[in-house]
CSV table of C-alpha atoms in Angstrom, one decimal:
chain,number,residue,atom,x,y,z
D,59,UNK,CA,-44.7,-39.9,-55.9
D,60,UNK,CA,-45.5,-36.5,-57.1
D,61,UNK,CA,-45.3,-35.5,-60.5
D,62,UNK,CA,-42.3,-33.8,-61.5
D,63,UNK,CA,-44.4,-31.0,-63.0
D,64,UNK,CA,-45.7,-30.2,-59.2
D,65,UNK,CA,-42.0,-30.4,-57.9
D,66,UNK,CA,-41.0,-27.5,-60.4
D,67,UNK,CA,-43.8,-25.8,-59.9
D,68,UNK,CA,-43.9,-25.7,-56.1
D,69,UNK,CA,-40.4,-23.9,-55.7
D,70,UNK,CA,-41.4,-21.9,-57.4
D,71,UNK,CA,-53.5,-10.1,-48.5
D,72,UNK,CA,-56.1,-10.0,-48.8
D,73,UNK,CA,-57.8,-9.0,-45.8
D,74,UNK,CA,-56.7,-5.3,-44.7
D,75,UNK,CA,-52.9,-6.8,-45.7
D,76,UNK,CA,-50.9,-3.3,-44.4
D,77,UNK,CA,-52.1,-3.6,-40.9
D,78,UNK,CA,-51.0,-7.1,-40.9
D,79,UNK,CA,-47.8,-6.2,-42.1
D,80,UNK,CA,-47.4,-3.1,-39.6
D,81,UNK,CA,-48.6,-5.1,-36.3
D,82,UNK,CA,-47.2,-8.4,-35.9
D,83,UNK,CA,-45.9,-9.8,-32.3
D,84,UNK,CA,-42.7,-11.2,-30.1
D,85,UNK,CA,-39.8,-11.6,-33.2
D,86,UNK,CA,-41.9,-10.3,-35.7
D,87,UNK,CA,-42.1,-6.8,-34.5
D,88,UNK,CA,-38.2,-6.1,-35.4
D,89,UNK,CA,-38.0,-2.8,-37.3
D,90,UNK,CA,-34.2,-1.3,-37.7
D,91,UNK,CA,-33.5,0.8,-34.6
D,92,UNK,CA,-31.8,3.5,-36.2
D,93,UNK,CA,-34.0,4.6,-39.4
D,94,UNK,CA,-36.3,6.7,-37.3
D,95,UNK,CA,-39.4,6.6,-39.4
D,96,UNK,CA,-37.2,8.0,-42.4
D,97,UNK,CA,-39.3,7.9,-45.5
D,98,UNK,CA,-38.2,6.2,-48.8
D,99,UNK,CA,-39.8,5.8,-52.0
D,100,UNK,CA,-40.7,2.4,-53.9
D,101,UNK,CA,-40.0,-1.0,-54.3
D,102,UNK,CA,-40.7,-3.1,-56.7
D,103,UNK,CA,-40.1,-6.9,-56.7
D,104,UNK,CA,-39.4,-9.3,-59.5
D,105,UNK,CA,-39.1,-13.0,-59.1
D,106,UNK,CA,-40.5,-16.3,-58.8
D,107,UNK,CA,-42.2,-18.4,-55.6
D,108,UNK,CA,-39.8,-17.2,-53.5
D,109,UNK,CA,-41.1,-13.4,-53.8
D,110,UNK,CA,-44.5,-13.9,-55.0
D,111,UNK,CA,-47.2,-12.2,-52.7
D,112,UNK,CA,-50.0,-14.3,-54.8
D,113,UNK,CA,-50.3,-12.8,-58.6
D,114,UNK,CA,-50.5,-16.6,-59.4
D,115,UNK,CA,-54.0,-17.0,-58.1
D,116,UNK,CA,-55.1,-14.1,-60.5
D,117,UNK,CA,-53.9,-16.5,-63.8
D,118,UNK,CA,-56.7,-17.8,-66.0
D,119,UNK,CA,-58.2,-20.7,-64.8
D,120,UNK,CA,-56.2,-21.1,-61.9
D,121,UNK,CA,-56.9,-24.4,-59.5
D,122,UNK,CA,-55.4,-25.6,-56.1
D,123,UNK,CA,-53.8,-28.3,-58.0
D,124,UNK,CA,-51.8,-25.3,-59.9
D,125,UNK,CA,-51.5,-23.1,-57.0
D,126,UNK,CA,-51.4,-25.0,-53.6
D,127,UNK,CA,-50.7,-21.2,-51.9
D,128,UNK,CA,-54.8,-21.0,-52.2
D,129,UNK,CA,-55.7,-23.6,-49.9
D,130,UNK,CA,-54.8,-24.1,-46.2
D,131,UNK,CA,-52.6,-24.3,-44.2
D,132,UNK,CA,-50.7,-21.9,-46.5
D,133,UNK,CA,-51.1,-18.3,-44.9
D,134,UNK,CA,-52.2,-20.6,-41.3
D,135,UNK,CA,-49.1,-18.5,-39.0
D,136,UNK,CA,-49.8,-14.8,-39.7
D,137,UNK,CA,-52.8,-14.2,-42.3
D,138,UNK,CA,-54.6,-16.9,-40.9
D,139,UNK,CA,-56.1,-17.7,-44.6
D,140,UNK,CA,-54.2,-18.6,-48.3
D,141,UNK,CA,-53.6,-15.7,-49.6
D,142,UNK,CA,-51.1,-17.1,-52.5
D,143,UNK,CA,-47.9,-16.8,-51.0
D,144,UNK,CA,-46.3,-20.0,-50.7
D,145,UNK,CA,-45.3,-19.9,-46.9
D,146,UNK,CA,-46.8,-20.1,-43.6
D,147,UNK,CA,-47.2,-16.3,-43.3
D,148,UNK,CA,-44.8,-13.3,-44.2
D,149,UNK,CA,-42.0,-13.8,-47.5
D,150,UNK,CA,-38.8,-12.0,-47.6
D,151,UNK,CA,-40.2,-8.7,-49.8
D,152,UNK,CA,-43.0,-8.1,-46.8
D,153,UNK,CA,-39.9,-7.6,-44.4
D,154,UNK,CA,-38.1,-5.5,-46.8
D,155,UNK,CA,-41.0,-2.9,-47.5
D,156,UNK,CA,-41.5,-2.8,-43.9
D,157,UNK,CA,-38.0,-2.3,-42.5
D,158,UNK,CA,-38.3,0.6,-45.6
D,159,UNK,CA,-41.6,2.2,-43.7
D,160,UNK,CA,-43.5,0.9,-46.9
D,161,UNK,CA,-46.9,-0.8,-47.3
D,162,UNK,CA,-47.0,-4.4,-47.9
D,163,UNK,CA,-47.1,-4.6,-52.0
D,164,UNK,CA,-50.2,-6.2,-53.2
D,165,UNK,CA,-50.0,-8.7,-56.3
D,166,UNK,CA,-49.5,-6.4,-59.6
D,167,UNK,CA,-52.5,-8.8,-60.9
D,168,UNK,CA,-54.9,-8.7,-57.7
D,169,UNK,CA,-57.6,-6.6,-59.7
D,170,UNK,CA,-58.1,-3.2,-57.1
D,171,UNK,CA,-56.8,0.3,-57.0
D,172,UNK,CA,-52.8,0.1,-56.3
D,173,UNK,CA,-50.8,3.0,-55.7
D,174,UNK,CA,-47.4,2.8,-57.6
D,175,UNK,CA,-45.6,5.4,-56.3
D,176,UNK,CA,-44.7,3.0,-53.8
D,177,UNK,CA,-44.1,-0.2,-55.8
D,178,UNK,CA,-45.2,-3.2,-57.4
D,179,UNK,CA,-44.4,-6.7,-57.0
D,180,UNK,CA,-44.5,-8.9,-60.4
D,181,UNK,CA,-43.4,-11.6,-58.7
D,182,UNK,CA,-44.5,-15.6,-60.0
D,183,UNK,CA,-44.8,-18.5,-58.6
D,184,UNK,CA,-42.7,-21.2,-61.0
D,185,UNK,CA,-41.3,-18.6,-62.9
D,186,UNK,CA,-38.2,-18.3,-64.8
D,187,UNK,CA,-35.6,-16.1,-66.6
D,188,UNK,CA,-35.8,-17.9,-69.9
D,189,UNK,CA,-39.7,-17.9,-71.4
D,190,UNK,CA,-39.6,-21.2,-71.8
D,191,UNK,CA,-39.5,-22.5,-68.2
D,192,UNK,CA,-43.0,-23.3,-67.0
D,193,UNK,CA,-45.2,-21.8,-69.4
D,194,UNK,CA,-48.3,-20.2,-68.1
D,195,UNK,CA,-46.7,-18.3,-65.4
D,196,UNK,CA,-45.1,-14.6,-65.4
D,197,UNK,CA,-41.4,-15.1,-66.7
D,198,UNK,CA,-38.8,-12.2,-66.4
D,199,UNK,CA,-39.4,-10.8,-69.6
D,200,UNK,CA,-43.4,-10.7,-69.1
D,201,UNK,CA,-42.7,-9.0,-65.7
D,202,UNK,CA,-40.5,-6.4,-67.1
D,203,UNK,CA,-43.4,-5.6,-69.7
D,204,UNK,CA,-45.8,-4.9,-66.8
D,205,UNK,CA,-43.1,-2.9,-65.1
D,206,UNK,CA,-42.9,-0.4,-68.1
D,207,UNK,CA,-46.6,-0.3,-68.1
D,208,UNK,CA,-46.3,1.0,-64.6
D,209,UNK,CA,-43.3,3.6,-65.7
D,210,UNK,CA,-46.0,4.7,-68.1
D,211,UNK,CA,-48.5,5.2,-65.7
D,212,UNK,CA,-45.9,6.7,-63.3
D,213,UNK,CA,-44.9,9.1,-65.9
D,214,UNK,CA,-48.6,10.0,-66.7
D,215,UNK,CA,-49.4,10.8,-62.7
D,216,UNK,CA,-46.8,12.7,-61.4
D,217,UNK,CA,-45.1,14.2,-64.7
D,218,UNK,CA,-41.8,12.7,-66.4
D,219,UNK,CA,-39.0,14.7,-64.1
D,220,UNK,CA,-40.8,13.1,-60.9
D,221,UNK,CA,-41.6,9.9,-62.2
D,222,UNK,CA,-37.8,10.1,-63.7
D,223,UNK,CA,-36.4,10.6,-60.1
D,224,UNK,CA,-39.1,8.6,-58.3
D,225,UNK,CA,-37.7,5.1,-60.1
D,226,UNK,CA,-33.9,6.4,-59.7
D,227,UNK,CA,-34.4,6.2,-55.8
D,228,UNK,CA,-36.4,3.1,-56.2
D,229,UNK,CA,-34.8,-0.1,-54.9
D,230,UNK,CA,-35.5,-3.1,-57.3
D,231,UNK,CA,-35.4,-6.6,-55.6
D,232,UNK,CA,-35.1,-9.9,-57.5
D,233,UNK,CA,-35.0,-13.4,-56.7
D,234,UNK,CA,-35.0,-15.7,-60.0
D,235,UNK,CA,-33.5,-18.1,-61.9
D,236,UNK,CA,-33.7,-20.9,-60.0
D,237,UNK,CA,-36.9,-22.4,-61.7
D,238,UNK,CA,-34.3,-22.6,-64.8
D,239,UNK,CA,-32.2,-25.0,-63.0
D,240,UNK,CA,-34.9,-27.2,-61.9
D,241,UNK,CA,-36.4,-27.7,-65.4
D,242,UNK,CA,-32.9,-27.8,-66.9
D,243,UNK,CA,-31.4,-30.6,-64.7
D,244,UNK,CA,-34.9,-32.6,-64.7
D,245,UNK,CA,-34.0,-33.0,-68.2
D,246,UNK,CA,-30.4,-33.4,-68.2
D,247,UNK,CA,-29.8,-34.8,-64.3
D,248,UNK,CA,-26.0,-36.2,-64.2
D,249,UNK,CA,-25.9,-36.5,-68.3
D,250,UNK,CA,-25.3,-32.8,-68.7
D,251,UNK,CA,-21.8,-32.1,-69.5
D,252,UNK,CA,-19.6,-29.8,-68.2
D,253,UNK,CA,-19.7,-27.6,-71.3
D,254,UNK,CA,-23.3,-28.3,-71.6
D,255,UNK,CA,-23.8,-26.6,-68.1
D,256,UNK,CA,-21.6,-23.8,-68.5
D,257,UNK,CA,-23.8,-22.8,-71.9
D,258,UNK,CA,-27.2,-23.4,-70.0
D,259,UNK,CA,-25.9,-20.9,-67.6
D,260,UNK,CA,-24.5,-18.7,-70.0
D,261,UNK,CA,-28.1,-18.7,-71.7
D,262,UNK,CA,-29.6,-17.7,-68.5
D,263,UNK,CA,-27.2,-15.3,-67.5
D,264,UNK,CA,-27.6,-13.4,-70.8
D,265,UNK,CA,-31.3,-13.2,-70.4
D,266,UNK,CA,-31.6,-12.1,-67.5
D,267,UNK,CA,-28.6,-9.3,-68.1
D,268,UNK,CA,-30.9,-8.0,-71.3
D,269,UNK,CA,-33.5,-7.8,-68.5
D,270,UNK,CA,-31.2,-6.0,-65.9
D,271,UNK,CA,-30.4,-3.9,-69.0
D,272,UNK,CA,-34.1,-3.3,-69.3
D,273,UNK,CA,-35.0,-2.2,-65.9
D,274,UNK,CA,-31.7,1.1,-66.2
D,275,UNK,CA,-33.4,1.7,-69.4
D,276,UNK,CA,-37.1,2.5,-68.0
D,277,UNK,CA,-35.3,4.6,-65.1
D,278,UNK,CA,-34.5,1.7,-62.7
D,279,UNK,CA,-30.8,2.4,-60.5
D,280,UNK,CA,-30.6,0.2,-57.7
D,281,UNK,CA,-30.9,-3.6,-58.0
D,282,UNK,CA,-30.8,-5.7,-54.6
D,283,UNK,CA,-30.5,-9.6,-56.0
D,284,UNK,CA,-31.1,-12.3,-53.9
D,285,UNK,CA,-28.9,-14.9,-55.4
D,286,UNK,CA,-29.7,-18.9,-55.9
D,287,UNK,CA,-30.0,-20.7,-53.3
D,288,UNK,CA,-29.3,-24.5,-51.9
D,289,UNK,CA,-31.4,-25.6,-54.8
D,290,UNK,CA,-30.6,-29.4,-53.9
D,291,UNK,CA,-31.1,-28.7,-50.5
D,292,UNK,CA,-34.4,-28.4,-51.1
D,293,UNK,CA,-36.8,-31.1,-49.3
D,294,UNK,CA,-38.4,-31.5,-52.4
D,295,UNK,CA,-35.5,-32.3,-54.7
D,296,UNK,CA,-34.1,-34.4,-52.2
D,297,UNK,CA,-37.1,-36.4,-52.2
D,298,UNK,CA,-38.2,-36.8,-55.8
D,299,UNK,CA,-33.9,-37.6,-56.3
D,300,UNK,CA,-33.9,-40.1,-53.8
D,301,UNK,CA,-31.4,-38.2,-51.4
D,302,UNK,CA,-31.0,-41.2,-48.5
D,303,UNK,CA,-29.2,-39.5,-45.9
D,304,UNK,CA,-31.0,-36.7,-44.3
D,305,UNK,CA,-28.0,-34.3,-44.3
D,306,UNK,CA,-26.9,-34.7,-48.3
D,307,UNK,CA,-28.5,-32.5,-51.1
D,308,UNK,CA,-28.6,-33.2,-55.2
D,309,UNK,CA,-25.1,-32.1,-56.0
D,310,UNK,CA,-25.7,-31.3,-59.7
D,311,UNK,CA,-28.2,-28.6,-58.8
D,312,UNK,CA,-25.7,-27.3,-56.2
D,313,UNK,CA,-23.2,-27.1,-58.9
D,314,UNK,CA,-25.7,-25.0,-61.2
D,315,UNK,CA,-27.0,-22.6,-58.3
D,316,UNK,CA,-23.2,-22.1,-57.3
D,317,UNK,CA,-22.1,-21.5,-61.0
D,318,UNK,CA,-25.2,-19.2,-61.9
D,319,UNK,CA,-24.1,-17.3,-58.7
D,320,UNK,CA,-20.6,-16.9,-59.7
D,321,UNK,CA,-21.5,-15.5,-63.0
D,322,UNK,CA,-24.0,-13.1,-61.9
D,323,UNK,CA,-21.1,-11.4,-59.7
D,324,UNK,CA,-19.4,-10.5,-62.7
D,325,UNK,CA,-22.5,-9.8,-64.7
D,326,UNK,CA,-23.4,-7.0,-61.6
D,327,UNK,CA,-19.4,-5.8,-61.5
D,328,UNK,CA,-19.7,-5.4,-65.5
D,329,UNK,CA,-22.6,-3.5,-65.4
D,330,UNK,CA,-21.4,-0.9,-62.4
D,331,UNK,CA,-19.1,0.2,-64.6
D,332,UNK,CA,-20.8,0.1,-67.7
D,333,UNK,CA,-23.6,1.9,-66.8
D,334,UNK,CA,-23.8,5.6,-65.0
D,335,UNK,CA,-25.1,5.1,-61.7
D,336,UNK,CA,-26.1,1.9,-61.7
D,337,UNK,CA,-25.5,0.2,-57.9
D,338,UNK,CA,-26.0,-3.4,-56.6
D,339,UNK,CA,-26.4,-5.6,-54.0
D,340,UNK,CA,-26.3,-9.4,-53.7
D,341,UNK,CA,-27.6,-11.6,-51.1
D,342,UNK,CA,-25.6,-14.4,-50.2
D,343,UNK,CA,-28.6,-16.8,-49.8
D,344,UNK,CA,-27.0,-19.6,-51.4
D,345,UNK,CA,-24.5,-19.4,-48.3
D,346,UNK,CA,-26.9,-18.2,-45.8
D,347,UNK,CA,-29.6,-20.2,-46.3
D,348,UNK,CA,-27.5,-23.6,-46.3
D,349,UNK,CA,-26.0,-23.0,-43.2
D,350,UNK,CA,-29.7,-22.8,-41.4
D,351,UNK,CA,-30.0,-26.1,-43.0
D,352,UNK,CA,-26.9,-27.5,-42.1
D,353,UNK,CA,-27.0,-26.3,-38.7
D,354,UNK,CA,-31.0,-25.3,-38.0
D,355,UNK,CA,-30.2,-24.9,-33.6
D,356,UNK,CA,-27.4,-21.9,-34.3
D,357,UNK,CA,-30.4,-20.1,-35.8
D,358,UNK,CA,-33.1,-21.2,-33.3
D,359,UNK,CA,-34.8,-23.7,-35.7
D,360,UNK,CA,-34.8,-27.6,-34.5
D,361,UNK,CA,-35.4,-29.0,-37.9
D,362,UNK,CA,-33.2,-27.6,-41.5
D,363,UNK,CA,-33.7,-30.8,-43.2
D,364,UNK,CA,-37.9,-31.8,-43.2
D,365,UNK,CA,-40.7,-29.4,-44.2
D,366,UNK,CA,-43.2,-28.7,-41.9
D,367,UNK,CA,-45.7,-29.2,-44.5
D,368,UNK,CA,-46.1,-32.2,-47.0
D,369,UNK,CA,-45.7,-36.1,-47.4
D,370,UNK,CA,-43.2,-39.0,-48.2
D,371,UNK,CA,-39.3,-38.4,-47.5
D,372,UNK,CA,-38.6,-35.1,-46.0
D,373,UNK,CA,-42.2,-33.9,-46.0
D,374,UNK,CA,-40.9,-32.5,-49.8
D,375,UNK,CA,-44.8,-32.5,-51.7
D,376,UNK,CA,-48.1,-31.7,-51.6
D,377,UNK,CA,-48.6,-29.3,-48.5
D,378,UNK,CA,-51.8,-29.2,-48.1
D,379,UNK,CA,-52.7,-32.4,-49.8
D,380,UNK,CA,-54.6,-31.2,-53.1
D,381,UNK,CA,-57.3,-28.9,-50.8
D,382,UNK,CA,-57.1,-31.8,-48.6
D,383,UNK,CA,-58.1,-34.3,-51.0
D,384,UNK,CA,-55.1,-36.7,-50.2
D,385,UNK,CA,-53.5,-37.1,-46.5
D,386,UNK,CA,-50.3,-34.9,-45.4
D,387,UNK,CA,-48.0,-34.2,-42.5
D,388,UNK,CA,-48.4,-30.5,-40.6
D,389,UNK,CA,-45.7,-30.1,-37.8
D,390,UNK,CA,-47.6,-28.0,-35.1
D,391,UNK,CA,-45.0,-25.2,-34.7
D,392,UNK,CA,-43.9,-23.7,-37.8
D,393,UNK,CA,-41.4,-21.2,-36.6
D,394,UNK,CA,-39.3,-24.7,-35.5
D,395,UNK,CA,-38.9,-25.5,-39.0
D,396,UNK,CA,-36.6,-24.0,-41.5
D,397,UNK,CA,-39.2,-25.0,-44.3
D,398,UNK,CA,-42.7,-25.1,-44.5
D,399,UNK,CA,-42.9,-26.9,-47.5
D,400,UNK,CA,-40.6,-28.8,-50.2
D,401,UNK,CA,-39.7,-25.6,-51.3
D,402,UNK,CA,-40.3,-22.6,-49.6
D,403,UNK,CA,-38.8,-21.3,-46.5
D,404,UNK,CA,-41.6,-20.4,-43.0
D,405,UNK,CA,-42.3,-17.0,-42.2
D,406,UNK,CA,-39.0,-17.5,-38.7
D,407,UNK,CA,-36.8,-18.2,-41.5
D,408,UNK,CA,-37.4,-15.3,-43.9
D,409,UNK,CA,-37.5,-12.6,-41.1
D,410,UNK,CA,-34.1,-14.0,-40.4
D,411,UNK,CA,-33.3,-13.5,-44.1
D,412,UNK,CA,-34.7,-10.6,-44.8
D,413,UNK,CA,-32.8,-9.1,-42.0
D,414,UNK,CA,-29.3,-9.8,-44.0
D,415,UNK,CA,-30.8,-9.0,-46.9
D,416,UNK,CA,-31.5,-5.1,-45.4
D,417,UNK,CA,-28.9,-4.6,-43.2
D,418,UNK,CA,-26.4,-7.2,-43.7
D,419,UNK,CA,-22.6,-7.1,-43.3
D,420,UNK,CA,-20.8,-6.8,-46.9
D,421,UNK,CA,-19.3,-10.6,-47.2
D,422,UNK,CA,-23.4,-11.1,-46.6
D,423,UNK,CA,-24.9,-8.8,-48.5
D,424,UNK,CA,-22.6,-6.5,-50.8
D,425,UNK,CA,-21.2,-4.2,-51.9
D,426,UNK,CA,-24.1,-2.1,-50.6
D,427,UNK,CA,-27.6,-3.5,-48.4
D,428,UNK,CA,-30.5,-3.3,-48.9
D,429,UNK,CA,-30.6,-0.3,-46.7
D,430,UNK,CA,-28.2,1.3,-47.9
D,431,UNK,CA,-29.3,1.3,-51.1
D,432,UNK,CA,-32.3,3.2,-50.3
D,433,UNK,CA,-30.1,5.5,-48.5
D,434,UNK,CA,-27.4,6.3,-52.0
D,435,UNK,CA,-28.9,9.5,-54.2
């Protein structure tokens, strides 16, 4: 069985990446019909595996047994080589900067010219909210550092007013917190009280609201959260939990994604009327993305429940088998699967995602989209 190290850190382009991103095929050619080639200004992405384009593989001493994303088949649907992100081909944020006529965002670490003025993604594989959870990777806090170091730059390029209204109009995604469960409930599993649960959440809550507080502080508006998701959904909690029937998930991490979701609500509420000019959006993922695995053929998938990629019970570790150094499963159609590996959703799924998150009806996405977002002065 894998090491419960691997499990965390798993749920957690390089080769001319904008044209990929601008010329795909069938499906993955959907643009919004209406926007016309309207122009918008940045995006910048925080978050963990979920959103991370590959700054992981630019850590010191990084190795495949860190960083599976390096080694095939990760990338094998639409790059066609690893290029660090942790799916088949494209992740949610590539959708959104392309439904917003932007370039694909290159990791904030990949070491070549970038041009903030239309974003930066700080996103981290195995990241967390608190600093504590997986150490070695890019927490919140670390990533809000580098996003003031961009501000700074901003600020130094185009002159403060600009810079100033360039990062009002910006749309800042985020997807995180969900590493924080995992590490929290490998401790605690079924021992952790009620009370004990509620403060954990609390914690985490709080640290990611001084972060929130952070971004309106450097200039930031708009925040577009993607909230937690199934986390005991996940192939690869259900395996190393010893889930038996195909269609259960690991309740007490349900219970903390549904909890840290409710909280956050109120957290984003509080802070629109704290703050002047501060607007939000949250995903629904938690609801959307369980009902693709509940019911995988009402969204054109045939399997919710098994990854693609991996080995043992629900194909829920080691995609790509340690740079092929110990045998795994690969299903031969990826865009049949709602995962690809025990973690991380395939490139059919986060189109489909991606989709709600931009333009998505307000009991999906609310009280503004993604879209609209970019659309409010």
């Amino acid at each position: 069985m894998a090491s419960l190290s691997y499990f965390v850190y798993v749920l957690v382009s390089l080769l001319n990446p904008i044209s990929y991103l601008l010329h795909g095929h069938h499906q993955f050619n959907y643009k919004p019909s209406d926007d016309h080639g309207v122009e918008y200004k940045a995006l910048f992405v925080f978050g963990d595996s979920l959103f991370d384009p590959g700054n992981n593989q630019y850590l010191p001493n990084i190795t495949f047994e860190d960083d599976p994303s390096i080694t095939w088949p990760y990338g094998e649907t639409f790059f066609h080589h690893p290029n660090g992100r942790l799916c088949d081909g494209r992740i949610v944020p590539d959708f959104i900067a392309k439904f917003a006529n932007l370039p694909v965002l290159p990791p904030y670490l990949q070491p070549s010219p970038k041009n903030f003025t239309v974003g930066a993604s700080f996103a981290s594989a195995g990241s967390g909210v608190l600093v504590e959870t997986n150490p070695g990777t890019i927490n919140l806090p670390l990533q809000l550092s580098y996003f003031k170091s961009v501000t700074e730059l901003l600020q130094e390029q185009l002159g403060e007013e600009e810079a100033k209204s360039l990062l009002a109009s910006a749309v800042y995604l985020i997807s995180m917190g969900g590493n924080d469960y995992f590490t929290f409930y490998a401790d605690y599993q079924e021992n952790a009280t009620e009370s004990l649960q509620q403060e954990y959440v609390a914690i985490v809550i709080g640290n990611l609201t001084g972060v929130l507080q952070g971004i309106y502080d450097l200039g930031g508006r708009k925040i577009a959260f993607q909230n937690a998701g199934p986390l005991g959904c996940v192939p690869f909690a259900k395996q190393s939990y010893d889930i038996k029937f195909g269609s259960g998930c690991v309740e007490g991490l349900q219970s903390l994604a549904r909890q840290h979701n409710k909280a956050l609500a109120g957290v984003l509420r509080d802070l629109e009327s704290q703050l002047p000019g501060f607007k939000y959006s949250i995903f629904e993922y938690y609801d959307a993305l369980g009902d693709r695995v509940r019911n995988p053929t009402k969204y054109g998938f045939k399997d919710g429940t098994d990854a693609c990629c991996g080995t043992g019970a629900y194909r829920g570790s080691y995609c790509g088998g340690l740079n092929g150094t110990i045998a795994y499963e690969l299903c031969s159609n990826p865009g049949e699967s709602v995962w690809f590996d025990g973690g991380h959703t395939t490139e059919s799924a986060n189109l489909q995602l991606a989709k709600l998150i931009w333009s998505g009806a307000p009991n999906v996405t609310g009280p503004y989209n993604v879209k609209q977002l970019f659309e409010q002065e």
